[in-house]
XYZ file of C-alpha atoms in Angstrom:
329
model
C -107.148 29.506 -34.429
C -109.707 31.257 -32.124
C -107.336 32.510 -29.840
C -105.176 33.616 -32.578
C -108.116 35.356 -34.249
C -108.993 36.749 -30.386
C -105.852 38.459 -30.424
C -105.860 40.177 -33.788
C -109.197 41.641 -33.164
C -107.698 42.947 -29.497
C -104.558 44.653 -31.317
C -107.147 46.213 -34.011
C -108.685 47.280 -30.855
C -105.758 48.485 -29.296
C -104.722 50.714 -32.446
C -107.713 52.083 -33.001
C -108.362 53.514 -28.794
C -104.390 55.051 -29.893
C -105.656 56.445 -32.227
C -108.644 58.246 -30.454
C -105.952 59.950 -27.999
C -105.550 62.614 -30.024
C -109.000 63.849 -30.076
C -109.814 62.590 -26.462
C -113.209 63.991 -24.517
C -112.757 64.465 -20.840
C -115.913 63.309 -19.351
C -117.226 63.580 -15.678
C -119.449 61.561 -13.519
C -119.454 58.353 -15.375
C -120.353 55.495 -13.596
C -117.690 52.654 -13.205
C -119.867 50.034 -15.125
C -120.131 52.821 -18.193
C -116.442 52.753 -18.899
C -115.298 50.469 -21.314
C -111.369 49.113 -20.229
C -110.040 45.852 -19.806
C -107.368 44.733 -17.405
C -108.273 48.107 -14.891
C -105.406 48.424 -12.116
C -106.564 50.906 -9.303
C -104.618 52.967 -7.072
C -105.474 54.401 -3.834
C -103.227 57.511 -3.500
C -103.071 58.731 -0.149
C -101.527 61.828 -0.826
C -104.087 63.007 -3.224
C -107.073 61.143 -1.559
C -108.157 59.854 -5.261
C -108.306 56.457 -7.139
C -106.758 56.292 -10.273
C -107.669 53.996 -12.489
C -105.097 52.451 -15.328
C -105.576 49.158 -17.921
C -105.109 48.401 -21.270
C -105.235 51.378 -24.119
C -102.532 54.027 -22.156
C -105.414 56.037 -20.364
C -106.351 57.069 -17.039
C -109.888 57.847 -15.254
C -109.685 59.397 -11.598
C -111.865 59.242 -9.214
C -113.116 60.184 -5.604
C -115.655 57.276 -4.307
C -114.943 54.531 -6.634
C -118.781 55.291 -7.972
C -118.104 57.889 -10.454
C -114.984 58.827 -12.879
C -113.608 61.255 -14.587
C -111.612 60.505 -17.809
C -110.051 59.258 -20.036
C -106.304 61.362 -19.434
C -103.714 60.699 -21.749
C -100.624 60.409 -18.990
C -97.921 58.817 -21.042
C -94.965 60.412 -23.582
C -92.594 58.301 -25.678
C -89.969 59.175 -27.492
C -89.520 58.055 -30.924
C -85.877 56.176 -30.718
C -86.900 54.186 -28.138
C -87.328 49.874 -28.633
C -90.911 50.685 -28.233
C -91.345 53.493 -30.756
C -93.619 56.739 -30.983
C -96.970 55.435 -30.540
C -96.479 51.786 -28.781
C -99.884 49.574 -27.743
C -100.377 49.731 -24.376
C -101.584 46.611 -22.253
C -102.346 45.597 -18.664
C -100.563 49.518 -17.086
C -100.302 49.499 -13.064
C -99.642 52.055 -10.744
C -97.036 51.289 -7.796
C -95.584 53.355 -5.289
C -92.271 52.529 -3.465
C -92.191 55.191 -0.705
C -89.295 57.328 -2.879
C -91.713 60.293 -4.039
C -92.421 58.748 -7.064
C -95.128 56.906 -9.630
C -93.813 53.858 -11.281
C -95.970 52.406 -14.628
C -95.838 49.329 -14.864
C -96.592 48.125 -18.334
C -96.424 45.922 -21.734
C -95.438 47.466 -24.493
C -95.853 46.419 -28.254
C -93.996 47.786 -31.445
C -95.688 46.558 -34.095
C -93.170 47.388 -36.526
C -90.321 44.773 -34.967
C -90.898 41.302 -35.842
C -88.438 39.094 -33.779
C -90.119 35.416 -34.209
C -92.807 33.318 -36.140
C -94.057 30.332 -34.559
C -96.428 27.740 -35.765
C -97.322 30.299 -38.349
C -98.035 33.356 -35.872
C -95.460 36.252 -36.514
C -94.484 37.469 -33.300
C -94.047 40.993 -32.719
C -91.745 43.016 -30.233
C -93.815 43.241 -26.651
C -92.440 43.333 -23.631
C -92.938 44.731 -20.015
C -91.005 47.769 -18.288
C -91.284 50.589 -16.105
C -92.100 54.304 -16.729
C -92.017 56.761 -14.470
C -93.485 60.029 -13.143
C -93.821 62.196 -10.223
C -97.438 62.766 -9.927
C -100.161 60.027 -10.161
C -101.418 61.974 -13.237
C -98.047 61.893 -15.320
C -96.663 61.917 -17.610
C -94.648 58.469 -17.401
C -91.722 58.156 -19.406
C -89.153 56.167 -20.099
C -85.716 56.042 -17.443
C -83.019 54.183 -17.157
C -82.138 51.257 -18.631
C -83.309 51.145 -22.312
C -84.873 47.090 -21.983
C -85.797 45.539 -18.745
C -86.579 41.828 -20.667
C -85.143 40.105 -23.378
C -85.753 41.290 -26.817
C -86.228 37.944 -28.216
C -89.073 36.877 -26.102
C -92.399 38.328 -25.941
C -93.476 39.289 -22.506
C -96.146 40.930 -20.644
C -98.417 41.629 -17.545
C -95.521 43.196 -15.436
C -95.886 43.741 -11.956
C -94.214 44.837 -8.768
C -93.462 43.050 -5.601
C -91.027 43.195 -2.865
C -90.097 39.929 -1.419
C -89.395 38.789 1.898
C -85.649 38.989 1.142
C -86.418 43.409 0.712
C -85.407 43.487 -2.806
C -87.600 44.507 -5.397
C -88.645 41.848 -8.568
C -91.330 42.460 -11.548
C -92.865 39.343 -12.013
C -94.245 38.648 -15.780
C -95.594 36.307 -17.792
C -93.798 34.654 -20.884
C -96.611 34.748 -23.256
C -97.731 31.242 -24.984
C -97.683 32.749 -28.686
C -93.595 31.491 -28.440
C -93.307 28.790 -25.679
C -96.886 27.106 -26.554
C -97.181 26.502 -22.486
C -97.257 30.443 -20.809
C -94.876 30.816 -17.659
C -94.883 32.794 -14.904
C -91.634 34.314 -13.924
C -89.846 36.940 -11.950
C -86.685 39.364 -12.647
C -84.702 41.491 -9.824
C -85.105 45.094 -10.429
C -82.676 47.224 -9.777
C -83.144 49.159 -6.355
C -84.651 52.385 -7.739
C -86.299 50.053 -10.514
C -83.956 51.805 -13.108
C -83.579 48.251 -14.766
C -83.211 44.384 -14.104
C -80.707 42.463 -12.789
C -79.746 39.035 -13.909
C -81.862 36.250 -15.537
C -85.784 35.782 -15.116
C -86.412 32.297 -13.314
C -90.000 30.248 -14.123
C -92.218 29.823 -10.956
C -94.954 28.154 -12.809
C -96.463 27.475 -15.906
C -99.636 27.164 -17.518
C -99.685 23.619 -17.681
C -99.346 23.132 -13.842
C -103.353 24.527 -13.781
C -105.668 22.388 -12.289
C -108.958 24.329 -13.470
C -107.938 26.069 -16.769
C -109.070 23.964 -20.040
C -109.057 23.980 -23.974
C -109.127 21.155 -26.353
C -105.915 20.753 -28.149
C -105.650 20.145 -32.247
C -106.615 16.307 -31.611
C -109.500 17.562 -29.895
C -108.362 16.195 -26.008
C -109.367 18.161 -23.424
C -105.724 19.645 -22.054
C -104.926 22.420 -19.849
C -104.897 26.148 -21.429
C -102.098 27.525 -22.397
C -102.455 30.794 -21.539
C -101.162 33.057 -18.677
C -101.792 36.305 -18.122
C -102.676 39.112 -15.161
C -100.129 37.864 -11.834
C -100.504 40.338 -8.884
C -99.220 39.250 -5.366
C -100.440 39.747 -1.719
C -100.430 38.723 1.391
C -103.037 37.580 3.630
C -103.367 38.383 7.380
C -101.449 35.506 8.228
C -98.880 36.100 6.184
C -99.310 33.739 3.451
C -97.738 34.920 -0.312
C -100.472 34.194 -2.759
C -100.576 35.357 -6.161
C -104.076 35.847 -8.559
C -103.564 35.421 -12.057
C -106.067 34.203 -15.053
C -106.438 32.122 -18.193
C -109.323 30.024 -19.909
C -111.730 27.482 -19.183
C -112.264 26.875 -22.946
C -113.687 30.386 -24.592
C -114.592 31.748 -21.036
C -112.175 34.257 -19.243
C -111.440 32.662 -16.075
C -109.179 33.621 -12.686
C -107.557 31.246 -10.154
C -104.726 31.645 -7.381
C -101.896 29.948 -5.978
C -100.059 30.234 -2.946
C -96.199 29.919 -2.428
C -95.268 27.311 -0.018
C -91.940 28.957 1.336
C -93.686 32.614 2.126
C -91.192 33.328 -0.800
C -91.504 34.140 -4.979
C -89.550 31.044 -5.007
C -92.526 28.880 -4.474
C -92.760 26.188 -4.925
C -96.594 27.216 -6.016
C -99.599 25.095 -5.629
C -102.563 26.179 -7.524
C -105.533 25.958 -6.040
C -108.492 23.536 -8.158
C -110.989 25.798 -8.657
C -111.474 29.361 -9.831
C -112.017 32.069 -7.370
C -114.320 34.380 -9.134
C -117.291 34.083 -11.210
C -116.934 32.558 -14.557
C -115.673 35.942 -17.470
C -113.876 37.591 -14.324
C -110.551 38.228 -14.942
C -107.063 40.077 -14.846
C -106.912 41.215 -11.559
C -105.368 42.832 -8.607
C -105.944 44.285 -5.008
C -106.127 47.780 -3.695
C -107.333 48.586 -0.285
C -110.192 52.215 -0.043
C -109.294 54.757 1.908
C -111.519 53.238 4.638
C -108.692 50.294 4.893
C -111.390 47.691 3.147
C -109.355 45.280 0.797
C -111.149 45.573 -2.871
C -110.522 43.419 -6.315
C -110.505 45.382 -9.621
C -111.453 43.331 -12.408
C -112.784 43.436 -16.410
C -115.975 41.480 -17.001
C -116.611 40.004 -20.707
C -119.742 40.721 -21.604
C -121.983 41.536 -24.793
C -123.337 45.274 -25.609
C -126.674 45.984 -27.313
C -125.152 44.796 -30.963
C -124.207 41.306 -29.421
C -120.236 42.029 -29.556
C -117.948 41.366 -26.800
C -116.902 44.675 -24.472
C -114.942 44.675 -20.872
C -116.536 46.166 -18.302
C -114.774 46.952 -14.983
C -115.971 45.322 -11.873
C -115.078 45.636 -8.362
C -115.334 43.004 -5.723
C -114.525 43.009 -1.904
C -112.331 40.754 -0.325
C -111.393 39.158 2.168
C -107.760 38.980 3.532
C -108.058 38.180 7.204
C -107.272 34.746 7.253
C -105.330 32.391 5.424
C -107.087 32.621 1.769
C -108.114 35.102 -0.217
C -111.641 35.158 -0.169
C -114.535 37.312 -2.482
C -117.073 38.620 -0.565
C -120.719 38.923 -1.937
């Protein structure tokens, strides 16, 4: 019931920062731990020498040094006969570049006016990730190619982009809990220009296979959590494929990693048993500065001056020169 009560609040949320977009206030010089965004993805663009900074909401903030920002920028158009209608809620957006000229969005996407399940009394609406693209880092992103990347039956989210060993191209996503009641991690083939998908998704984990992530179940047990949410991939200096991704240690936020045994999406994973960032870290992914040092952008939960809960941005160094994935202090 809390979770489900979580979520309503975030969507309120959601609606309400679309709703601000069309009265938005470019500001300037705002430090990163004034901005209020959860899920923050940063790219380094080394054509423009900036950092841009995307998340949850459909907004952008730019910046030089990582210290100050300029924003929000509204750098997304819909059109209105699309699955995900005029105004869709944005969650979890990521810039990736491919080497072809252009930006690619990755993104979840929620029309709230398509219902497509109900289970255990939560009505499910239509989310799901896909790509947008543009050809500047400030937009606009739209819509191309194929009209659905994901099944329209299934609510999915957290997209991302990787390129595996085998040089194609696969956005790997989570299959949220609200409809399988045990959240999965899974990867599609995208097409080459990432027009679209190709084939089936296939599972590489799923919540329950956790070994630090806990809530108590409607008996009261102490199980695993559910929930999966934020993958991003890398690579450490030794090659090793790891992926970060996050869930819940009861009602705090909480981030972990696993590491694929073959070198391959294919796994199998092993999760590693204990977090790997401070407890209300979470939803991340890695960007290296301009000066080549490897960074992690995170949201931190944490209460404002009338006690209510806000997401703050944090950045953390790492450390990718051996075999983990290590934060730095």
């Amino acid at each position: 019931m809390r979770r489900t009560l979580f979520i309503s609040l975030f969507a309120t949320i959601c609606l309400l920062a679309v709703s601000a977009q069309r009265n938005i206030r470019i500001r300037k010089n705002i430090p990163l731990d004034s901005i209020r965004l959860s899920d923050p993805a940063i790219l380094a663009d080394q054509k423009t020498k900036m950092y841009y900074m995307t998340g949850t909401g459909g907004m952008m903030w730019r910046s030089s040094d990582l210290k100050l920002w300029e924003g929000p920028f509204r750098v997304t158009e819909f059109e209105a006969n699309s699955w995900m209608g005029p105004r869709p809620m944005i969650w979890a957006a990521e810039l990736h570049q491919t080497g072809d000229g252009w930006y690619y969005y990755f993104a979840t996407f929620t029309n709230q006016e398509v219902k497509i399940d109900t289970v255990r009394g939560n009505v499910i609406e239509r989310r799901a990730s896909q790509v947008l693209r543009a050809d500047n880092p400030m937009g606009p992103y739209r819509t191309f190619g194929d009209a659905t990347y994901l099944p329209a039956n299934r609510p999915t989210l957290d997209g991302t982009y990787w390129k595996d060993s085998d040089g194609k191209p696969y956005m790997i996503f989570c299959g949220e809990w609200l409809q399988n009641w045990n959240g999965t991690m899974e990867k599609i083939e995208l097409k080459s220009d990432l027009s679209g998908t190709i084939g089936e998704p296939k599972v590489l984990f799923r919540a329950s296979d956790s070994p630090w992530s806990r809530e108590k179940n409607d008996k009261g047990e102490i199980t695993w959590n559910k929930v999966t949410d934020g993958p991003y991939l890398f690579r450490t200096a030794t090659g090793r494929l790891g992926m970060v991704w996050t869930s819940w240690v009861y009602d705090v936020y909480t981030q972990g990693v696993a590491y694929s045994e073959s070198g391959t999406l294919d796994g199998p994973w092993i999760q590693e048993p204990n977090p790997i960032t401070p407890p209300g870290f979470g939803h991340s992914m890695l960007f290296q500065r301009f000066d080549g040092q490897w960074m992690m952008s995170v949201h931190h939960h944490s209460k404002d001056d009338r006690g209510r809960t806000v997401r703050i941005p944090h950045l953390f160094n790492v450390d990718l020169s051996g075999d983990k994935l290590i934060i730095k202090p």
